[in-house]
Short mmCIF file of C-alpha atoms in Angstrom, two decimals:
data_model
loop_
_atom_site.label_atom_id
_atom_site.label_comp_id
_atom_site.label_asym_id
_atom_site.label_seq_id
_atom_site.Cartn_x
_atom_site.Cartn_y
_atom_site.Cartn_z
CA GLU D 1 0.00 0.00 0.00
CA GLY D 2 0.95 3.67 -0.39
CA PRO D 3 2.44 4.32 3.07
CA CYS D 4 4.65 1.23 2.73
CA TYR D 5 6.02 2.42 -0.62
CA LEU D 6 6.86 5.80 0.88
CA TRP D 7 8.42 4.28 3.98
CA TYR D 8 10.65 1.84 2.11
CA ALA D 9 11.69 4.51 -0.42
CA ILE D 10 12.62 7.22 2.09
CA ARG D 11 14.64 4.77 4.21
CA ILE D 12 17.06 4.34 1.30
CA GLN D 13 17.07 8.04 0.39
CA GLN D 14 17.99 8.99 3.94
CA LEU D 15 21.17 6.89 3.86
CA PRO D 16 23.20 9.25 1.58
CA LEU D 17 21.49 12.22 3.21
CA ALA D 18 22.79 11.13 6.61
CA LEU D 19 26.24 9.98 5.45
CA ILE D 20 27.01 13.03 3.29
CA GLY D 21 24.49 15.83 3.79
CA ILE D 22 24.06 15.81 7.55
CA THR D 23 27.71 14.89 8.18
CA LEU D 24 29.09 17.81 6.14
CA ALA D 25 26.61 20.22 7.72
CA THR D 26 27.52 19.05 11.23
CA VAL D 27 31.27 19.28 10.62
CA SER D 28 31.02 22.71 8.97
CA PHE D 29 29.06 24.42 11.74
CA PRO D 30 31.94 24.87 14.27
CA LEU D 31 34.14 26.30 11.50
CA MET D 32 31.40 28.65 10.36
CA ALA D 33 30.76 29.78 13.91
CA GLU D 34 34.48 30.49 14.29
CA LYS D 35 34.41 32.71 11.20
CA GLY D 36 31.08 34.31 12.13
CA ASN D 37 32.53 37.77 12.75
CA ASP D 38 34.31 37.91 9.39
CA LEU D 39 31.66 37.80 6.68
CA LYS D 40 34.20 37.68 3.86
CA GLU D 41 35.83 34.54 5.23
CA LEU D 42 32.43 33.08 6.06
CA PHE D 43 31.16 33.58 2.51
CA SER D 44 34.36 32.08 1.13
CA PHE D 45 34.03 29.02 3.36
CA LEU D 46 30.33 28.65 2.50
CA THR D 47 31.05 28.76 -1.24
CA ALA D 48 33.76 26.10 -0.87
CA SER D 49 31.35 23.94 1.14
CA LEU D 50 28.68 24.39 -1.52
CA LYS D 51 31.09 23.05 -4.13
CA LYS D 52 31.73 19.99 -2.00
CA LYS D 53 28.00 19.34 -1.66
CA ILE D 54 27.48 19.79 -5.39
CA ALA D 55 30.36 17.47 -6.26
CA TYR D 56 29.13 14.71 -3.95
CA LEU D 57 25.34 14.91 -4.13
CA ILE D 58 24.53 15.75 -7.75
CA PRO D 59 26.28 12.63 -9.14
CA MET D 60 24.83 10.67 -6.22
CA THR D 61 21.31 11.71 -7.24
CA PHE D 62 21.81 10.46 -10.80
CA LEU D 63 23.34 7.21 -9.53
CA MET D 64 20.44 6.64 -7.16
CA ILE D 65 17.92 7.00 -9.97
CA ALA D 66 19.93 4.87 -12.41
CA LEU D 67 20.61 2.04 -9.93
CA GLY D 68 17.50 2.44 -7.80
CA LEU D 69 15.32 -0.16 -9.46
CA SER D 70 17.86 -2.98 -9.35
CA GLY D 71 18.86 -2.01 -5.80
CA LEU D 72 15.28 -1.93 -4.54
CA ASN D 73 14.61 -5.25 -6.23
CA VAL D 74 17.52 -6.79 -4.32
CA LEU D 75 16.25 -5.43 -1.01
CA TYR D 76 12.49 -5.82 -1.35
CA GLY D 77 11.76 -8.07 -4.36
CA HIS D 78 11.00 -11.17 -2.32
CA GLY D 79 8.04 -12.96 -0.76
CA ALA D 80 4.75 -11.06 -0.73
CA PHE D 81 6.43 -7.88 -2.03
CA SER D 82 5.55 -8.20 -5.72
CA SER D 83 7.34 -6.72 -8.74
CA GLU D 84 4.57 -4.13 -9.00
CA ASP D 85 5.28 -3.12 -5.39
CA VAL D 86 8.96 -2.69 -6.26
CA TRP D 87 8.01 -0.44 -9.17
CA GLU D 88 5.72 1.71 -7.01
CA THR D 89 8.48 2.02 -4.40
CA PHE D 90 10.91 2.99 -7.15
CA TYR D 91 8.67 5.85 -8.34
CA CYS D 92 8.55 7.23 -4.80
CA PHE D 93 12.31 6.74 -4.53
CA ILE D 94 12.90 8.84 -7.65
CA ALA D 95 10.77 11.64 -6.23
CA TYR D 96 12.59 11.54 -2.89
CA SER D 97 15.98 11.41 -4.67
CA LEU D 98 15.25 14.75 -6.34
CA GLY D 99 15.19 16.29 -2.87
CA LEU D 100 18.53 14.87 -1.74
CA PHE D 101 20.59 17.88 -2.83
CA PRO D 102 18.24 20.69 -1.66
CA MET D 103 17.64 18.94 1.68
CA SER D 104 21.36 18.71 2.29
CA LEU D 105 21.98 22.23 1.06
CA SER D 106 19.33 23.67 3.37
CA LEU D 107 21.17 22.24 6.38
CA LEU D 108 24.38 23.98 5.31
CA LEU D 109 22.67 27.30 4.55
CA ALA D 110 20.85 27.24 7.89
CA ASN D 111 24.24 26.92 9.60
CA PHE D 112 25.19 30.29 8.08
CA PHE D 113 22.40 31.99 10.01
CA TYR D 114 23.06 29.98 13.18
CA SER D 115 26.69 31.09 13.10
CA GLN D 116 25.40 34.69 13.04
CA GLY D 117 23.05 34.03 15.97
CA ASP D 118 20.04 34.43 13.67
CA TYR D 119 17.43 31.73 14.27
CA LYS D 120 14.42 33.57 12.85
CA ILE D 121 15.10 33.16 9.13
CA PRO D 122 15.73 29.36 9.26
CA SER D 123 12.61 28.99 11.43
CA LYS D 124 10.52 31.00 8.96
CA ALA D 125 11.91 28.94 6.09
CA ALA D 126 10.98 25.71 7.88
CA VAL D 127 7.43 26.86 8.69
CA LEU D 128 6.81 28.14 5.17
CA SER D 129 8.15 24.88 3.77
CA VAL D 130 5.59 22.96 5.81
CA PHE D 131 2.76 25.07 4.35
CA CYS D 132 4.27 24.63 0.89
CA ASN D 133 4.39 20.87 1.43
CA VAL D 134 0.73 20.74 2.48
CA ALA D 135 -0.38 22.88 -0.47
CA LEU D 136 1.58 20.78 -2.97
CA ASN D 137 0.22 17.57 -1.49
CA ALA D 138 -3.33 18.84 -1.94
CA LEU D 139 -2.57 19.93 -5.50
CA PHE D 140 -0.93 16.67 -6.54
CA ILE D 141 -3.48 14.42 -4.82
CA PHE D 142 -6.79 16.12 -5.65
CA HIS D 143 -6.01 17.88 -8.92
CA PHE D 144 -3.30 15.86 -10.67
CA GLN D 145 -4.22 12.59 -8.88
CA PHE D 146 -0.64 11.41 -8.56
CA GLY D 147 -1.57 9.16 -5.66
CA THR D 148 1.25 7.93 -3.42
CA LEU D 149 3.84 9.75 -5.50
CA SER D 150 2.31 13.08 -4.38
CA VAL D 151 3.79 12.89 -0.87
CA ALA D 152 7.34 12.18 -2.05
CA LEU D 153 7.23 14.80 -4.81
CA ALA D 154 5.77 17.46 -2.51
CA THR D 155 8.49 16.74 0.06
CA SER D 156 11.27 17.27 -2.48
CA LEU D 157 9.73 20.42 -3.98
CA SER D 158 9.15 21.97 -0.56
CA SER D 159 12.81 21.30 0.28
CA ILE D 160 13.76 23.21 -2.88
CA PHE D 161 11.60 26.10 -1.68
CA ASN D 162 13.35 26.00 1.71
CA CYS D 163 16.74 26.08 0.01
CA LEU D 164 15.82 29.01 -2.27
CA TYR D 165 14.36 30.97 0.64
CA LEU D 166 17.61 30.67 2.62
CA CYS D 167 19.71 31.51 -0.46
CA PHE D 168 17.65 34.64 -1.05
CA TYR D 169 18.29 36.00 2.45
CA ILE D 170 21.97 35.11 2.36
CA GLN D 171 22.32 37.02 -0.91
CA LYS D 172 20.87 40.08 0.84
CA GLN D 173 23.76 40.08 3.29
CA GLU D 174 26.14 43.00 2.89
CA GLY D 175 29.25 42.01 0.96
CA CYS D 176 27.76 38.84 -0.48
CA LYS D 177 28.12 38.73 -4.25
CA ALA D 178 27.53 35.50 -6.14
CA LEU D 179 26.99 32.83 -3.49
CA PHE D 180 25.94 29.87 -5.61
CA PRO D 181 28.60 28.59 -8.07
CA TRP D 182 26.31 28.17 -11.09
CA LYS D 183 29.07 27.35 -13.59
CA TYR D 184 30.42 24.62 -11.36
CA PHE D 185 26.90 23.34 -10.70
CA LEU D 186 26.16 23.04 -14.45
CA LYS D 187 29.49 21.27 -14.96
CA ILE D 188 28.71 18.65 -12.32
CA LEU D 189 25.11 18.41 -13.56
CA LEU D 190 26.42 17.61 -17.05
CA LEU D 191 28.77 15.02 -15.53
CA GLY D 192 25.92 13.37 -13.66
CA LEU D 193 23.68 13.35 -16.72
CA SER D 194 26.45 11.85 -18.88
CA VAL D 195 27.07 9.08 -16.35
CA PHE D 196 23.33 8.44 -16.10
CA LEU D 197 23.03 8.02 -19.87
CA ALA D 198 26.14 5.81 -20.01
CA ILE D 199 24.65 3.54 -17.35
CA GLY D 200 21.43 3.45 -19.37
CA VAL D 201 23.27 2.25 -22.46
CA PHE D 202 25.07 -0.39 -20.39
CA GLN D 203 21.76 -1.56 -18.92
CA GLU D 204 20.17 -1.75 -22.36
CA PHE D 205 22.85 -4.04 -23.76
CA PHE D 206 23.98 -6.06 -20.72
CA THR D 207 21.09 -6.23 -18.26
CA LEU D 208 18.25 -5.71 -20.76
CA ARG D 209 16.93 -2.65 -18.92
CA GLY D 210 17.49 0.91 -20.11
CA ALA D 211 17.94 3.98 -17.91
CA PHE D 212 14.48 5.16 -18.90
CA SER D 213 12.78 1.83 -18.26
CA PHE D 214 10.84 3.36 -15.36
CA ILE D 215 8.50 4.80 -18.00
CA ASN D 216 7.33 1.25 -18.76
CA THR D 217 5.72 -0.38 -15.73
CA HIS D 218 5.19 -3.65 -17.61
CA ASP D 219 8.87 -4.62 -17.44
CA SER D 220 9.19 -7.75 -15.34
CA LEU D 221 11.73 -7.99 -12.55
CA SER D 222 13.59 -11.11 -11.55
CA ARG D 223 12.49 -12.81 -8.33
CA PHE D 224 15.64 -14.95 -8.04
CA THR D 225 18.11 -13.59 -5.49
CA TRP D 226 21.21 -14.59 -7.47
CA THR D 227 19.96 -12.85 -10.62
CA GLN D 228 18.98 -9.76 -8.63
CA LEU D 229 22.45 -9.53 -7.05
CA LYS D 230 24.20 -10.17 -10.37
CA VAL D 231 22.28 -7.36 -12.13
CA PHE D 232 22.82 -4.92 -9.27
CA PHE D 233 26.57 -5.54 -8.98
CA MET D 234 27.06 -5.40 -12.74
CA GLU D 235 25.30 -2.04 -12.88
CA GLY D 236 27.07 -0.82 -9.75
CA ILE D 237 30.57 -1.62 -11.04
CA ALA D 238 29.74 -0.02 -14.39
CA ALA D 239 28.43 3.07 -12.61
CA VAL D 240 31.64 3.49 -10.60
CA LEU D 241 33.78 3.11 -13.72
CA PHE D 242 31.66 5.57 -15.71
CA LEU D 243 31.76 8.08 -12.85
CA ALA D 244 35.54 7.82 -12.53
CA LEU D 245 36.03 8.20 -16.28
CA GLY D 246 33.56 11.10 -16.47
CA SER D 247 35.20 12.88 -13.54
CA TYR D 248 38.57 12.58 -15.26
CA LEU D 249 37.26 13.85 -18.60
CA PHE D 250 35.34 16.73 -16.99
CA LYS D 251 38.30 17.47 -14.69
CA CYS D 252 36.19 17.34 -11.54
CA SER D 253 38.90 17.16 -8.90
CA GLU D 254 36.44 17.09 -5.98
CA VAL D 255 34.84 13.90 -7.32
CA LEU D 256 38.20 12.33 -8.12
CA GLU D 257 39.25 12.92 -4.51
CA ILE D 258 36.64 10.35 -3.49
CA PHE D 259 38.31 7.68 -5.62
CA SER D 260 41.77 8.63 -4.35
CA LEU D 261 40.68 7.67 -0.83
CA PHE D 262 40.47 4.02 -1.94
CA LEU D 263 43.82 3.96 -3.71
CA PRO D 264 46.94 2.76 -1.85
CA ARG D 265 49.17 5.61 -0.74
CA ARG D 266 52.85 5.60 -1.42
CA LYS D 267 55.02 5.59 1.64
CA LYS D 268 57.33 8.57 1.93
CA ARG D 269 60.98 7.64 2.31
#
């Protein structure tokens, strides 16, 4: 049923949000509070932190959507949880995934105001986001009749509103010029889209499922655990390779840093 699809979908979406989004926001707050009296340094630190979030979470969003169906089928495609249930969960997962970046970004932007001792603007943003969420839910459910998907989609869109609201008031701060690195964002967005399409081509030829297969709900999913694991790991390995190659071609050093963590370090003599 609907609540189950939402519950299972958001559990997976919250994993990268907790590991990357909340972690970076938590670590950055003491440093932002330390620089609170110097707005120039604070803006510089915030911009650098934004680039980190963009580099980590934009590709992650594309990977979640591309690998979500096979991953959810491994986790839930057993017993009474039918293939149709996996598909419905996947739709909700896509909607929640769209909110991964703005949710994480809102935490970082709120820290800017907390470091200044300003709790009113983040509180207003949170309250207005709740009203936005309720309004969008009503619109999607009663007018567009999206059903279960309405809750997940409204949650992501209201998080975007929260993020834009905080950005607007930060931009009004004296001495703040261009806060959001749009050129860098578009670069990483193009990287993520390229990787997403490359995974889709790989799926089409090797796992018989294209990146846009979520448009067709009649595609059957395997119910055999070994086949589910094989498909997921094949797609996962291909995704890592495509991301590494794309990061090298697009010269995205922040993304390449992630891969360097898993490479053996040379001992200094």
